[in-house]
């Protein structure tokens, strides 16, 4: 049963991005438009990602990364959103940018390795996966 007023199915709850966009509804006074800040976009993107709306999260995260390109967290989450929405070339591009700036970011190496594997590029993925495993303390057993 859909409520004609809100358009939401009864019992489904409120979408996470709706909560985030309502957080500062009255900050500027009645009727004054509110321009979303980079921090608010980042928070809303995290909620969308958690709700598995990877494409919506990626759209917001692309803006956040454009506004704060030096921040690793948003770029890494953008790469993850691209990965989960099968935008593998875009994920690869973001991960390479992270690794170029921070060569010891082990999670970026792991994700890049997985992204390359998913593209069928196993030979390129193996060194990255070995490096990520070494940084996390996982060493292969000797036979």
PDB file of C-alpha atoms in Angstrom:
ATOM      1  CA  UNK A   1       0.000   0.000   0.000  1.00  0.00           C
ATOM      2  CA  UNK A   2       1.480   3.333  -1.094  1.00  0.00           C
ATOM      3  CA  UNK A   3       0.760   6.537   0.779  1.00  0.00           C
ATOM      4  CA  UNK A   4      -0.358   9.103  -1.807  1.00  0.00           C
ATOM      5  CA  UNK A   5       1.153  11.934   0.182  1.00  0.00           C
ATOM      6  CA  UNK A   6       4.758  10.717   0.474  1.00  0.00           C
ATOM      7  CA  UNK A   7       4.929   8.061  -2.225  1.00  0.00           C
ATOM      8  CA  UNK A   8       6.473   5.561   0.189  1.00  0.00           C
ATOM      9  CA  UNK A   9       5.124   2.094   0.689  1.00  0.00           C
ATOM     10  CA  UNK A  10       3.784   1.636   4.199  1.00  0.00           C
ATOM     11  CA  UNK A  11       6.274  -0.165   6.430  1.00  0.00           C
ATOM     12  CA  UNK A  12       9.291   0.433   4.179  1.00  0.00           C
ATOM     13  CA  UNK A  13      10.646   3.235   6.321  1.00  0.00           C
ATOM     14  CA  UNK A  14      12.364   6.354   5.142  1.00  0.00           C
ATOM     15  CA  UNK A  15      15.196   6.148   2.644  1.00  0.00           C
ATOM     16  CA  UNK A  16      18.590   7.018   4.186  1.00  0.00           C
ATOM     17  CA  UNK A  17      19.276   9.853   1.758  1.00  0.00           C
ATOM     18  CA  UNK A  18      15.987  11.459   2.776  1.00  0.00           C
ATOM     19  CA  UNK A  19      17.127  11.589   6.399  1.00  0.00           C
ATOM     20  CA  UNK A  20      20.457  13.120   5.435  1.00  0.00           C
ATOM     21  CA  UNK A  21      18.889  15.757   3.225  1.00  0.00           C
ATOM     22  CA  UNK A  22      16.490  16.730   6.019  1.00  0.00           C
ATOM     23  CA  UNK A  23      19.215  17.185   8.642  1.00  0.00           C
ATOM     24  CA  UNK A  24      19.621  20.905   8.003  1.00  0.00           C
ATOM     25  CA  UNK A  25      16.142  21.702   6.748  1.00  0.00           C
ATOM     26  CA  UNK A  26      15.622  24.700   9.007  1.00  0.00           C
ATOM     27  CA  UNK A  27      19.196  25.989   9.381  1.00  0.00           C
ATOM     28  CA  UNK A  28      18.751  29.061   7.177  1.00  0.00           C
ATOM     29  CA  UNK A  29      15.265  29.990   8.316  1.00  0.00           C
ATOM     30  CA  UNK A  30      11.923  29.398   6.703  1.00  0.00           C
ATOM     31  CA  UNK A  31      11.919  29.558   2.934  1.00  0.00           C
ATOM     32  CA  UNK A  32      15.658  30.175   2.572  1.00  0.00           C
ATOM     33  CA  UNK A  33      17.326  27.654   0.259  1.00  0.00           C
ATOM     34  CA  UNK A  34      20.106  25.593   1.787  1.00  0.00           C
ATOM     35  CA  UNK A  35      23.190  24.885  -0.296  1.00  0.00           C
ATOM     36  CA  UNK A  36      24.612  21.501   0.627  1.00  0.00           C
ATOM     37  CA  UNK A  37      28.196  21.590   1.889  1.00  0.00           C
ATOM     38  CA  UNK A  38      30.926  19.141   0.942  1.00  0.00           C
ATOM     39  CA  UNK A  39      30.650  17.553   4.391  1.00  0.00           C
ATOM     40  CA  UNK A  40      26.892  17.094   4.008  1.00  0.00           C
ATOM     41  CA  UNK A  41      27.380  15.530   0.557  1.00  0.00           C
ATOM     42  CA  UNK A  42      30.000  13.181   2.068  1.00  0.00           C
ATOM     43  CA  UNK A  43      27.603  12.162   4.864  1.00  0.00           C
ATOM     44  CA  UNK A  44      24.726  11.615   2.442  1.00  0.00           C
ATOM     45  CA  UNK A  45      26.963   9.604   0.103  1.00  0.00           C
ATOM     46  CA  UNK A  46      27.966   7.342   3.000  1.00  0.00           C
ATOM     47  CA  UNK A  47      24.285   6.728   3.779  1.00  0.00           C
ATOM     48  CA  UNK A  48      23.566   5.920   0.140  1.00  0.00           C
ATOM     49  CA  UNK A  49      26.512   3.526   0.037  1.00  0.00           C
ATOM     50  CA  UNK A  50      25.330   1.788   3.211  1.00  0.00           C
ATOM     51  CA  UNK A  51      21.877   1.482   1.629  1.00  0.00           C
ATOM     52  CA  UNK A  52      23.572  -0.184  -1.380  1.00  0.00           C
ATOM     53  CA  UNK A  53      22.648   2.667  -3.730  1.00  0.00           C
ATOM     54  CA  UNK A  54      26.100   2.574  -5.269  1.00  0.00           C
ATOM     55  CA  UNK A  55      25.273   4.654  -8.335  1.00  0.00           C
ATOM     56  CA  UNK A  56      23.694   7.413  -6.238  1.00  0.00           C
ATOM     57  CA  UNK A  57      26.637   7.317  -3.847  1.00  0.00           C
ATOM     58  CA  UNK A  58      29.088   7.516  -6.755  1.00  0.00           C
ATOM     59  CA  UNK A  59      27.375  10.619  -8.149  1.00  0.00           C
ATOM     60  CA  UNK A  60      27.736  12.431  -4.828  1.00  0.00           C
ATOM     61  CA  UNK A  61      31.213  11.116  -4.129  1.00  0.00           C
ATOM     62  CA  UNK A  62      32.459  12.329  -7.515  1.00  0.00           C
ATOM     63  CA  UNK A  63      31.488  15.848  -6.418  1.00  0.00           C
ATOM     64  CA  UNK A  64      33.134  15.403  -3.020  1.00  0.00           C
ATOM     65  CA  UNK A  65      36.356  14.148  -4.635  1.00  0.00           C
ATOM     66  CA  UNK A  66      36.307  17.072  -7.055  1.00  0.00           C
ATOM     67  CA  UNK A  67      35.924  19.503  -4.142  1.00  0.00           C
ATOM     68  CA  UNK A  68      38.474  17.768  -1.875  1.00  0.00           C
ATOM     69  CA  UNK A  69      40.849  15.807  -4.144  1.00  0.00           C
ATOM     70  CA  UNK A  70      43.493  15.404  -1.420  1.00  0.00           C
ATOM     71  CA  UNK A  71      41.177  13.347   0.821  1.00  0.00           C
ATOM     72  CA  UNK A  72      41.712   9.584   0.576  1.00  0.00           C
ATOM     73  CA  UNK A  73      38.491   8.499   2.325  1.00  0.00           C
ATOM     74  CA  UNK A  74      35.998   9.889  -0.198  1.00  0.00           C
ATOM     75  CA  UNK A  75      38.125   8.742  -3.147  1.00  0.00           C
ATOM     76  CA  UNK A  76      38.356   5.224  -1.703  1.00  0.00           C
ATOM     77  CA  UNK A  77      34.598   5.082  -1.115  1.00  0.00           C
ATOM     78  CA  UNK A  78      34.073   6.379  -4.667  1.00  0.00           C
ATOM     79  CA  UNK A  79      36.238   3.542  -5.982  1.00  0.00           C
ATOM     80  CA  UNK A  80      34.200   1.059  -3.930  1.00  0.00           C
ATOM     81  CA  UNK A  81      30.931   2.524  -5.248  1.00  0.00           C
ATOM     82  CA  UNK A  82      32.235   2.231  -8.802  1.00  0.00           C
ATOM     83  CA  UNK A  83      33.369  -1.352  -8.121  1.00  0.00           C
ATOM     84  CA  UNK A  84      29.992  -2.396  -6.715  1.00  0.00           C
ATOM     85  CA  UNK A  85      28.141  -0.756  -9.613  1.00  0.00           C
ATOM     86  CA  UNK A  86      30.424  -2.529 -12.137  1.00  0.00           C
ATOM     87  CA  UNK A  87      32.099   0.676 -13.308  1.00  0.00           C
ATOM     88  CA  UNK A  88      35.453  -1.060 -13.138  1.00  0.00           C
ATOM     89  CA  UNK A  89      37.517   1.303 -15.286  1.00  0.00           C
ATOM     90  CA  UNK A  90      36.416   4.229 -13.134  1.00  0.00           C
ATOM     91  CA  UNK A  91      37.213   2.257  -9.971  1.00  0.00           C
ATOM     92  CA  UNK A  92      40.648   1.460 -11.364  1.00  0.00           C
ATOM     93  CA  UNK A  93      41.282   5.131 -12.171  1.00  0.00           C
ATOM     94  CA  UNK A  94      40.427   6.236  -8.610  1.00  0.00           C
ATOM     95  CA  UNK A  95      42.495   3.460  -7.018  1.00  0.00           C
ATOM     96  CA  UNK A  96      45.534   4.271  -9.140  1.00  0.00           C
ATOM     97  CA  UNK A  97      45.224   7.927  -8.096  1.00  0.00           C
ATOM     98  CA  UNK A  98      45.199   6.862  -4.420  1.00  0.00           C
ATOM     99  CA  UNK A  99      48.216   4.584  -4.844  1.00  0.00           C
ATOM    100  CA  UNK A 100      50.126   7.271  -6.749  1.00  0.00           C
ATOM    101  CA  UNK A 101      49.629   9.701  -3.868  1.00  0.00           C
ATOM    102  CA  UNK A 102      49.982   7.124  -1.060  1.00  0.00           C
ATOM    103  CA  UNK A 103      51.947   4.038  -2.219  1.00  0.00           C
ATOM    104  CA  UNK A 104      51.480   2.217   1.111  1.00  0.00           C
ATOM    105  CA  UNK A 105      47.663   2.439   1.191  1.00  0.00           C
ATOM    106  CA  UNK A 106      47.236  -1.337   1.402  1.00  0.00           C
ATOM    107  CA  UNK A 107      43.451  -1.386   0.981  1.00  0.00           C
ATOM    108  CA  UNK A 108      43.763   0.484  -2.331  1.00  0.00           C
ATOM    109  CA  UNK A 109      46.215  -2.186  -3.523  1.00  0.00           C
ATOM    110  CA  UNK A 110      43.784  -4.925  -2.504  1.00  0.00           C
ATOM    111  CA  UNK A 111      40.851  -3.227  -4.196  1.00  0.00           C
ATOM    112  CA  UNK A 112      42.839  -2.508  -7.341  1.00  0.00           C
ATOM    113  CA  UNK A 113      43.904  -6.149  -7.466  1.00  0.00           C
ATOM    114  CA  UNK A 114      40.278  -7.293  -7.105  1.00  0.00           C
ATOM    115  CA  UNK A 115      39.151  -4.772  -9.714  1.00  0.00           C
ATOM    116  CA  UNK A 116      41.744  -6.023 -12.194  1.00  0.00           C
ATOM    117  CA  UNK A 117      40.760  -9.636 -11.456  1.00  0.00           C
ATOM    118  CA  UNK A 118      37.138  -8.808 -12.151  1.00  0.00           C
ATOM    119  CA  UNK A 119      38.233  -7.395 -15.521  1.00  0.00           C
ATOM    120  CA  UNK A 120      40.068 -10.630 -16.314  1.00  0.00           C
ATOM    121  CA  UNK A 121      43.526  -9.073 -15.844  1.00  0.00           C
ATOM    122  CA  UNK A 122      44.910 -11.648 -13.397  1.00  0.00           C
ATOM    123  CA  UNK A 123      48.582 -11.092 -14.305  1.00  0.00           C
ATOM    124  CA  UNK A 124      48.325  -7.408 -13.370  1.00  0.00           C
ATOM    125  CA  UNK A 125      46.330  -8.195 -10.232  1.00  0.00           C
ATOM    126  CA  UNK A 126      48.680 -10.752  -8.646  1.00  0.00           C
ATOM    127  CA  UNK A 127      51.513  -8.407  -7.570  1.00  0.00           C
ATOM    128  CA  UNK A 128      49.018  -5.959  -6.069  1.00  0.00           C
ATOM    129  CA  UNK A 129      47.249  -8.720  -4.142  1.00  0.00           C
ATOM    130  CA  UNK A 130      50.559 -10.113  -2.854  1.00  0.00           C
ATOM    131  CA  UNK A 131      51.602  -6.650  -1.703  1.00  0.00           C
ATOM    132  CA  UNK A 132      48.269  -6.076   0.059  1.00  0.00           C
ATOM    133  CA  UNK A 133      48.539  -9.465   1.762  1.00  0.00           C
ATOM    134  CA  UNK A 134      52.064  -8.735   2.953  1.00  0.00           C
ATOM    135  CA  UNK A 135      50.998  -5.392   4.432  1.00  0.00           C
ATOM    136  CA  UNK A 136      48.134  -7.039   6.267  1.00  0.00           C
ATOM    137  CA  UNK A 137      50.455  -9.724   7.676  1.00  0.00           C
ATOM    138  CA  UNK A 138      49.188 -12.600   5.546  1.00  0.00           C
ATOM    139  CA  UNK A 139      52.139 -14.528   4.197  1.00  0.00           C
ATOM    140  CA  UNK A 140      51.758 -17.551   1.938  1.00  0.00           C
ATOM    141  CA  UNK A 141      52.576 -20.896   3.502  1.00  0.00           C
ATOM    142  CA  UNK A 142      55.687 -22.641   2.199  1.00  0.00           C
ATOM    143  CA  UNK A 143      54.882 -25.970   0.541  1.00  0.00           C
TER     144      UNK A 143
END
